[in-house]
Amino acid sequence: MKLWRRLVCLARRRSPWLFHMNAGSCNGCDIELVAALSPRYDAEQLGVRLEGSPRHADIICITGPVTKNSVNAIHTVYGQVCGPKAVVAIGSCPATTNVFIDSRTIDGPLEKHIPVDVFVPGCPPRPDAIIQGVAKAAAILAERGLNPPKATVAIAATVAEEQP
Amino acid sequence: MNLITALARLLIFPGLLFAVPAAWFFLWVERKTVALMQGRVGPPFMQPFFDFVKLTAKSTPPRSGIAGALMRSWPLIALASAAGAVGLLPVLPSSGGFEGDLILLLALLEMPSMCIIAAGFSSRSIFGEIGSAREAALSVSYNIVFLLAIVSIAASQHTFRLEALAALPASPLRLLGIVAIIVCLPAKLHINPFSLPNAEQEIYAGPMTEYAGPELAMWELSHGLEWVAATGLVATLLAPHFGAWWLAALVFVALSFAIVLLLSAVAAATARLAIDTSVRFYWQCTLIFAVLAISSALFMRYRL
């Protein structure tokens, strides 16, 4: 049983599948995230795969300053990703709302809505920084699998599981 | 075929003990070939295994009622039939078999695609339904060619017994049939240029959109086993007959690997075709070869 747990821990670190979500981003960070998967940076060496469906993903990559329109979508997608899961906030926008601070169309930063595990600052961050962030999130995911923290479970319980 | 040989074939070689690592290896070869052709390094060797372990340890969304039970059972049925298809392959000389096992093999090879269609519709996701409709349209097109090619090979040799077919020497007619089967394999395995049913990013993941965790792991594994079964069928038809079992096994693995490389290279070099183009490709271009193969097979039968 212990051996199986260690194997799962290793597998989680070696196979992070991403779901990319745009929460009102200017597209700068989105392009850098795609560049991280391109031949020059090749994140697939770490087992990273960009998935189309949130059901398949382990790590949600969120870009953008969280516009009011996107809040419901963030909650839905966060509920749809099956546990254990981690959140990576890509760029300065989800961390601080950046230059859009105090805008009436923004309801950020991201941490107000869902727990964030890794922040990758930058406007936009370099692809190597994004890959490092994803690798850190995968390591966090592996730890979380061994002993799930209570805080995350409590927050996950308040989030709507699915919208009809 | 007695019970012990049947169990040995299903569980050891070419069954589960061989087929599951081979499935992961072929999935890795597929991804690695794409990566190398794009100028990348690609995933590490153990990647499909890590993906499988990770997925089995993930949680699944709650499913209730008949629809939930059905959704949980489709990947298991697909996995079981793909494993059964691999177990039926006549790899080793004088390994047994029965009259008509070719028909059972064809039915088992078709089951995973039926399960994918059913899974997409029972998930009630719009993307799943689109993917299933595409899979159904594609299945109707390539299966005509696929079945005609296999029937032409069987008809020329007067038998539906796999071992008898595998033991006979290769003829030009048989090669024509094998080429027709290879042309159908990309559609059967849902890889480019016929990756319409699970078109990534276009309709999310098609019929798999709602699947997560262990269920998705079963789908991945059954896809890998489909690779082993489909390439193994071609390999057994292509391979010359050997007396020594280790030589037969070695040639089988080498030929399967070569076909996987060929299909992966084609997949990496082509883009996804639209559904009407794919259907037209099979009905208009490939059907001619299949009809040619079966008519010459019947002609040869009367001449003999």
Coordinates of N, CA and C in Angstrom, one line a residue, chain B residues 121-293:
Chain B
F121 N -22.9 9.3 -26.4 CA -24.3 9.6 -26.3 C -24.8 9.5 -24.9
S122 N -24.2 8.6 -24.1 CA -24.7 8.4 -22.7 C -24.2 9.5 -21.8
S123 N -23.1 10.2 -22.2 CA -22.5 11.3 -21.4 C -23.4 12.5 -21.5
R124 N -24.2 12.6 -22.5 CA -25.2 13.7 -22.7 C -24.5 15.1 -22.8
S125 N -23.2 15.0 -23.1 CA -22.5 16.3 -23.4 C -22.6 16.5 -24.9
I126 N -22.8 17.8 -25.2 CA -22.9 18.1 -26.7 C -21.7 17.7 -27.4
F127 N -20.5 17.9 -26.8 CA -19.3 17.6 -27.5 C -19.2 16.0 -27.7
G128 N -19.6 15.3 -26.7 CA -19.6 13.9 -26.8 C -20.5 13.4 -27.9
E129 N -21.7 14.0 -28.0 CA -22.6 13.6 -29.0 C -22.1 13.9 -30.4
I130 N -21.5 15.1 -30.6 CA -20.9 15.4 -31.9 C -19.8 14.3 -32.2
G131 N -19.0 14.0 -31.2 CA -17.9 13.1 -31.5 C -18.4 11.7 -31.8
S132 N -19.5 11.3 -31.1 CA -20.1 10.0 -31.4 C -20.7 9.9 -32.8
A133 N -21.4 11.0 -33.2 CA -22.0 11.0 -34.5 C -20.9 10.9 -35.6
R134 N -19.8 11.6 -35.3 CA -18.7 11.5 -36.3 C -18.1 10.1 -36.3
E135 N -17.9 9.5 -35.1 CA -17.4 8.1 -35.1 C -18.3 7.2 -35.8
A136 N -19.6 7.3 -35.6 CA -20.5 6.4 -36.3 C -20.4 6.6 -37.8
A137 N -20.4 7.8 -38.3 CA -20.3 8.1 -39.8 C -19.0 7.5 -40.3
L138 N -17.9 7.7 -39.5 CA -16.6 7.2 -40.0 C -16.6 5.6 -40.0
S139 N -17.2 5.1 -38.9 CA -17.2 3.6 -38.8 C -17.9 2.9 -39.9
V140 N -19.0 3.6 -40.4 CA -19.7 3.0 -41.5 C -18.9 3.0 -42.8
S141 N -18.0 4.1 -42.9 CA -17.2 4.2 -44.1 C -16.1 3.2 -44.1
Y142 N -15.2 3.2 -43.1 CA -14.0 2.5 -43.2 C -14.3 1.0 -43.0
N143 N -15.4 0.6 -42.3 CA -15.6 -0.8 -42.1 C -15.9 -1.6 -43.3
I144 N -16.6 -0.9 -44.3 CA -16.9 -1.6 -45.6 C -15.5 -2.0 -46.2
V145 N -14.6 -1.1 -46.3 CA -13.3 -1.4 -46.9 C -12.6 -2.5 -46.1
F146 N -12.5 -2.3 -44.7 CA -11.8 -3.1 -43.8 C -12.3 -4.6 -43.9
L147 N -13.7 -4.7 -43.9 CA -14.2 -6.1 -43.9 C -14.1 -6.7 -45.3
L148 N -14.2 -5.9 -46.3 CA -14.1 -6.5 -47.7 C -12.6 -7.0 -47.9
A149 N -11.7 -6.2 -47.3 CA -10.3 -6.6 -47.5 C -10.0 -7.9 -46.7
I150 N -10.5 -8.0 -45.5 CA -10.3 -9.3 -44.7 C -11.0 -10.4 -45.4
V151 N -12.3 -10.2 -45.8 CA -13.0 -11.3 -46.5 C -12.3 -11.7 -47.7
S152 N -11.7 -10.8 -48.5 CA -11.0 -11.2 -49.7 C -9.8 -12.1 -49.4
I153 N -9.1 -11.8 -48.3 CA -8.0 -12.7 -47.9 C -8.5 -14.0 -47.5
A154 N -9.6 -14.0 -46.7 CA -10.2 -15.3 -46.2 C -10.8 -16.1 -47.3
A155 N -11.4 -15.4 -48.3 CA -12.1 -16.1 -49.4 C -11.1 -16.8 -50.3
S156 N -9.9 -16.1 -50.5 CA -8.9 -16.7 -51.4 C -8.3 -18.0 -50.8
Q157 N -8.4 -18.1 -49.4 CA -7.8 -19.2 -48.8 C -8.8 -20.2 -48.3
H158 N -10.1 -20.0 -48.6 CA -11.2 -20.9 -48.3 C -11.3 -21.1 -46.8
T159 N -11.0 -20.2 -45.9 CA -11.1 -20.5 -44.5 C -11.4 -19.2 -43.7
F160 N -12.0 -19.4 -42.5 CA -12.2 -18.3 -41.6 C -11.4 -18.5 -40.3
R161 N -10.4 -19.4 -40.4 CA -9.6 -19.8 -39.3 C -8.4 -19.0 -39.3
L162 N -8.1 -18.2 -38.2 CA -7.0 -17.3 -38.2 C -5.6 -18.0 -38.4
E163 N -5.5 -19.2 -37.7 CA -4.2 -19.8 -37.7 C -3.9 -20.3 -39.1
A164 N -4.9 -20.8 -39.8 CA -4.7 -21.3 -41.2 C -4.3 -20.1 -42.1
L165 N -5.0 -19.0 -41.9 CA -4.7 -17.8 -42.7 C -3.2 -17.3 -42.5
A166 N -2.8 -17.3 -41.2 CA -1.5 -16.8 -40.8 C -0.4 -17.8 -41.4
A167 N -0.7 -19.1 -41.5 CA 0.3 -20.1 -41.8 C 0.6 -20.1 -43.3
L168 N -0.4 -19.6 -44.1 CA -0.2 -19.7 -45.6 C 0.8 -18.6 -46.1
P169 N 1.5 -18.9 -47.2 CA 2.4 -17.9 -47.7 C 1.8 -16.7 -48.3
A170 N 2.5 -15.6 -48.3 CA 1.9 -14.3 -48.8 C 1.9 -14.4 -50.3
S171 N 0.7 -13.8 -50.9 CA 0.6 -13.8 -52.3 C 0.3 -12.3 -52.7
P172 N 0.4 -11.9 -53.9 CA 0.2 -10.5 -54.3 C -1.2 -10.1 -53.9
L173 N -2.2 -11.0 -54.1 CA -3.6 -10.6 -53.7 C -3.7 -10.3 -52.2
R174 N -3.0 -11.1 -51.4 CA -3.0 -10.9 -50.0 C -2.4 -9.6 -49.6
L175 N -1.3 -9.2 -50.3 CA -0.7 -7.9 -50.1 C -1.6 -6.8 -50.4
L176 N -2.4 -6.9 -51.4 CA -3.4 -5.9 -51.8 C -4.4 -5.7 -50.6
G177 N -4.8 -6.9 -50.1 CA -5.8 -6.8 -49.0 C -5.1 -6.2 -47.7
I178 N -3.9 -6.5 -47.5 CA -3.2 -5.9 -46.3 C -3.0 -4.4 -46.4
V179 N -2.7 -4.0 -47.7 CA -2.6 -2.5 -47.9 C -3.9 -1.8 -47.6
A180 N -5.0 -2.5 -48.0 CA -6.4 -1.9 -47.8 C -6.6 -1.9 -46.3
I181 N -6.2 -2.9 -45.5 CA -6.4 -2.9 -44.1 C -5.6 -1.8 -43.4
I182 N -4.3 -1.6 -43.9 CA -3.5 -0.5 -43.3 C -4.1 0.9 -43.6
V183 N -4.7 1.0 -44.7 CA -5.3 2.3 -45.0 C -6.5 2.6 -44.1
C184 N -7.1 1.5 -43.6 CA -8.3 1.7 -42.7 C -7.8 1.9 -41.3
L185 N -6.6 1.5 -40.9 CA -6.2 1.6 -39.5 C -6.2 3.0 -38.9
P186 N -5.7 4.0 -39.6 CA -5.8 5.4 -38.9 C -7.2 5.7 -38.5
A187 N -8.2 5.3 -39.3 CA -9.6 5.7 -38.9 C -10.0 4.8 -37.7
K188 N -9.6 3.5 -37.7 CA -10.0 2.6 -36.6 C -9.3 3.1 -35.3
L189 N -8.1 3.6 -35.4 CA -7.4 4.0 -34.2 C -7.6 5.5 -33.9
H190 N -8.4 6.2 -34.6 CA -8.7 7.6 -34.4 C -7.4 8.5 -34.4
I191 N -6.5 8.2 -35.3 CA -5.4 9.1 -35.3 C -5.4 9.9 -36.6
N192 N -4.6 11.0 -36.7 CA -4.6 11.8 -37.9 C -4.3 11.0 -39.1
P193 N -4.9 11.3 -40.3 CA -5.8 12.4 -40.6 C -7.3 12.1 -40.3
F194 N -7.5 11.0 -39.6 CA -9.0 10.7 -39.3 C -9.2 10.8 -37.8
S195 N -8.7 11.8 -37.1 CA -8.9 11.9 -35.7 C -10.1 12.7 -35.4
L196 N -11.2 12.6 -36.3 CA -12.4 13.4 -36.1 C -13.1 13.1 -34.8
P197 N -13.3 11.9 -34.4 CA -14.2 11.6 -33.2 C -13.7 12.3 -32.0
N198 N -12.3 12.2 -31.7 CA -11.8 12.8 -30.5 C -11.0 14.0 -30.8
A199 N -11.4 14.8 -31.8 CA -10.7 16.0 -32.3 C -10.3 16.9 -31.1
E200 N -9.0 16.8 -30.7 CA -8.6 17.6 -29.6 C -8.8 19.1 -29.9
Q201 N -9.2 19.9 -28.9 CA -9.4 21.3 -28.9 C -10.5 21.7 -29.8
E202 N -10.9 20.9 -30.8 CA -12.0 21.3 -31.7 C -13.3 21.0 -31.0
I203 N -13.5 19.8 -30.6 CA -14.7 19.5 -29.8 C -14.3 18.9 -28.4
Y204 N -13.3 19.6 -27.8 CA -12.7 19.3 -26.5 C -12.1 17.9 -26.6
A205 N -12.8 16.8 -26.1 CA -12.2 15.5 -26.3 C -13.2 14.5 -26.9
G206 N -14.3 15.0 -27.5 CA -15.3 14.2 -28.1 C -16.0 13.3 -27.1
P207 N -16.2 12.1 -27.4 CA -16.9 11.2 -26.5 C -16.3 11.1 -25.1
M208 N -15.0 11.4 -25.0 CA -14.3 11.3 -23.7 C -14.4 12.5 -22.8
T209 N -15.1 13.6 -23.3 CA -15.1 14.8 -22.6 C -15.5 14.7 -21.1
E210 N -16.6 13.9 -20.9 CA -17.1 13.8 -19.5 C -16.4 12.8 -18.6
Y211 N -15.4 12.0 -19.2 CA -14.8 11.0 -18.5 C -13.6 11.5 -17.7
A212 N -13.4 11.0 -16.5 CA -12.2 11.4 -15.6 C -11.7 10.3 -14.9
G213 N -10.5 10.5 -14.3 CA -9.9 9.5 -13.4 C -9.8 8.1 -13.9
P214 N -10.1 7.1 -13.1 CA -9.9 5.7 -13.5 C -10.7 5.3 -14.8
E215 N -11.8 5.9 -15.1 CA -12.6 5.6 -16.3 C -11.8 6.0 -17.5
L216 N -11.2 7.2 -17.4 CA -10.4 7.7 -18.5 C -9.1 6.8 -18.7
A217 N -8.6 6.4 -17.6 CA -7.4 5.5 -17.6 C -7.8 4.2 -18.4
M218 N -9.0 3.7 -18.2 CA -9.4 2.5 -18.9 C -9.6 2.8 -20.4
W219 N -10.1 3.9 -20.7 CA -10.2 4.3 -22.1 C -8.8 4.4 -22.8
E220 N -7.8 5.0 -22.1 CA -6.5 5.1 -22.6 C -5.9 3.7 -22.8
L221 N -6.1 2.8 -21.8 CA -5.5 1.5 -22.0 C -6.2 0.7 -23.1
S222 N -7.5 0.9 -23.2 CA -8.2 0.1 -24.3 C -7.8 0.7 -25.6
H223 N -7.5 2.0 -25.7 CA -7.0 2.5 -27.0 C -5.6 1.9 -27.3
G224 N -4.8 1.8 -26.3 CA -3.5 1.1 -26.5 C -3.6 -0.3 -26.9
L225 N -4.6 -1.0 -26.3 CA -4.8 -2.4 -26.7 C -5.3 -2.5 -28.1
E226 N -6.1 -1.5 -28.5 CA -6.6 -1.5 -29.9 C -5.4 -1.4 -30.8
W227 N -4.4 -0.6 -30.4 CA -3.2 -0.4 -31.2 C -2.6 -1.8 -31.4
V228 N -2.4 -2.5 -30.2 CA -1.7 -3.8 -30.3 C -2.5 -4.8 -31.1
A229 N -3.9 -4.8 -31.0 CA -4.7 -5.8 -31.7 C -4.7 -5.5 -33.2
A230 N -4.8 -4.2 -33.6 CA -5.0 -3.9 -35.0 C -3.6 -4.1 -35.7
T231 N -2.5 -3.6 -35.1 CA -1.2 -3.8 -35.8 C -0.8 -5.2 -35.7
G232 N -1.3 -5.9 -34.6 CA -0.9 -7.4 -34.5 C -1.6 -8.2 -35.6
L233 N -2.9 -7.8 -35.9 CA -3.6 -8.5 -37.0 C -2.8 -8.4 -38.3
V234 N -2.4 -7.2 -38.6 CA -1.6 -7.0 -39.9 C -0.3 -7.8 -39.8
A235 N 0.3 -7.7 -38.6 CA 1.6 -8.4 -38.5 C 1.5 -9.9 -38.6
T236 N 0.4 -10.5 -38.1 CA 0.3 -11.9 -38.3 C 0.0 -12.3 -39.7
L237 N -0.8 -11.4 -40.4 CA -1.0 -11.7 -41.8 C 0.2 -11.6 -42.7
L238 N 1.1 -10.6 -42.3 CA 2.3 -10.3 -43.1 C 3.4 -11.3 -42.8
A239 N 3.5 -11.8 -41.5 CA 4.7 -12.6 -41.1 C 4.7 -13.9 -41.8
P240 N 5.9 -14.3 -42.3 CA 6.1 -15.7 -42.8 C 6.0 -16.7 -41.7
H241 N 5.7 -17.9 -42.0 CA 5.5 -19.0 -41.0 C 6.8 -19.5 -40.5
F242 N 6.9 -19.5 -39.1 CA 8.1 -20.0 -38.5 C 7.8 -21.2 -37.6
G243 N 8.7 -22.1 -37.5 CA 8.5 -23.3 -36.7 C 8.8 -22.9 -35.2
A244 N 9.9 -22.2 -35.0 CA 10.3 -21.9 -33.6 C 9.4 -20.8 -33.0
W245 N 8.9 -21.0 -31.8 CA 8.0 -20.0 -31.2 C 8.6 -18.7 -30.9
W246 N 9.9 -18.7 -30.5 CA 10.6 -17.4 -30.1 C 10.8 -16.6 -31.4
L247 N 11.1 -17.2 -32.5 CA 11.3 -16.5 -33.7 C 10.0 -15.8 -34.2
A248 N 8.9 -16.6 -34.1 CA 7.6 -16.1 -34.4 C 7.2 -14.9 -33.6
A249 N 7.5 -15.0 -32.3 CA 7.1 -13.9 -31.3 C 7.9 -12.7 -31.7
L250 N 9.2 -12.9 -32.0 CA 10.1 -11.8 -32.3 C 9.7 -11.0 -33.5
V251 N 9.4 -11.8 -34.6 CA 9.0 -11.2 -35.8 C 7.6 -10.5 -35.7
F252 N 6.8 -11.1 -34.8 CA 5.5 -10.4 -34.6 C 5.7 -9.0 -33.9
V253 N 6.5 -9.0 -32.9 CA 6.8 -7.7 -32.2 C 7.4 -6.7 -33.2
A254 N 8.4 -7.2 -34.0 CA 9.1 -6.3 -34.8 C 8.2 -5.7 -35.9
L255 N 7.3 -6.6 -36.5 CA 6.4 -6.1 -37.5 C 5.4 -5.1 -36.9
S256 N 4.9 -5.4 -35.7 CA 3.9 -4.5 -35.1 C 4.5 -3.2 -34.9
F257 N 5.8 -3.2 -34.4 CA 6.5 -1.9 -34.1 C 6.7 -1.1 -35.4
A258 N 7.0 -1.8 -36.5 CA 7.2 -1.1 -37.8 C 5.9 -0.5 -38.2
I259 N 4.8 -1.2 -38.1 CA 3.5 -0.6 -38.5 C 3.1 0.5 -37.6
V260 N 3.4 0.4 -36.3 CA 3.1 1.6 -35.4 C 3.9 2.8 -35.8
L261 N 5.2 2.6 -36.2 CA 6.0 3.7 -36.6 C 5.5 4.3 -37.9
L262 N 5.1 3.5 -38.8 CA 4.5 4.0 -40.1 C 3.3 4.8 -39.8
L263 N 2.3 4.3 -39.0 CA 1.1 5.0 -38.8 C 1.3 6.3 -38.0
S264 N 2.3 6.3 -37.0 CA 2.6 7.5 -36.2 C 3.2 8.5 -37.1
A265 N 4.1 8.1 -38.0 CA 4.7 9.1 -38.9 C 3.6 9.7 -39.8
V266 N 2.7 8.9 -40.3 CA 1.6 9.4 -41.2 C 0.8 10.4 -40.4
A267 N 0.5 10.0 -39.1 CA -0.3 10.9 -38.2 C 0.4 12.2 -38.0
A268 N 1.7 12.2 -37.8 CA 2.4 13.4 -37.5 C 2.5 14.3 -38.7
A269 N 2.5 13.7 -39.9 CA 2.7 14.5 -41.1 C 1.4 15.0 -41.7
T270 N 0.3 14.6 -41.2 CA -1.0 15.0 -41.8 C -1.8 15.8 -40.9
A271 N -2.7 16.6 -41.4 CA -3.7 17.3 -40.6 C -5.0 16.6 -40.6
R272 N -5.9 17.0 -39.7 CA -7.2 16.4 -39.6 C -8.1 16.8 -40.8
L273 N -8.7 15.7 -41.4 CA -9.6 16.0 -42.5 C -11.0 16.2 -42.0
A274 N -11.8 16.9 -42.8 CA -13.2 17.2 -42.4 C -14.0 15.9 -42.6
I275 N -15.2 15.8 -42.0 CA -15.9 14.5 -42.0 C -16.3 14.1 -43.4
D276 N -16.8 15.1 -44.2 CA -17.2 14.7 -45.6 C -16.0 14.2 -46.4
T277 N -14.9 14.9 -46.2 CA -13.7 14.4 -47.0 C -13.3 13.0 -46.6
S278 N -13.3 12.7 -45.3 CA -12.9 11.4 -44.8 C -13.9 10.3 -45.3
V279 N -15.2 10.6 -45.3 CA -16.2 9.6 -45.7 C -16.0 9.4 -47.2
R280 N -15.8 10.5 -48.0 CA -15.6 10.4 -49.4 C -14.3 9.6 -49.7
F281 N -13.3 9.8 -48.9 CA -12.0 9.1 -49.2 C -12.3 7.6 -49.1
Y282 N -13.0 7.1 -48.1 CA -13.2 5.7 -48.0 C -14.2 5.2 -49.1
W283 N -15.3 5.9 -49.3 CA -16.3 5.4 -50.2 C -15.8 5.5 -51.7
Q284 N -15.1 6.6 -52.0 CA -14.8 6.8 -53.5 C -13.4 6.2 -53.8
C285 N -12.4 6.5 -53.0 CA -11.0 6.2 -53.4 C -10.6 4.8 -53.0
T286 N -10.9 4.4 -51.7 CA -10.4 3.1 -51.2 C -11.3 1.9 -51.5
L287 N -12.6 2.2 -51.7 CA -13.5 1.1 -51.9 C -13.1 0.3 -53.2
I288 N -12.6 1.1 -54.2 CA -12.2 0.4 -55.5 C -11.2 -0.7 -55.2
F289 N -10.2 -0.4 -54.4 CA -9.2 -1.4 -54.1 C -9.8 -2.6 -53.4
A290 N -10.7 -2.4 -52.5 CA -11.3 -3.5 -51.7 C -12.2 -4.3 -52.7
V291 N -12.9 -3.7 -53.6 CA -13.8 -4.4 -54.5 C -12.9 -5.2 -55.4
L292 N -11.8 -4.6 -55.9 CA -10.8 -5.3 -56.7 C -10.3 -6.5 -56.0
A293 N -9.9 -6.4 -54.7 CA -9.3 -7.5 -54.0 C -10.3 -8.6 -53.9

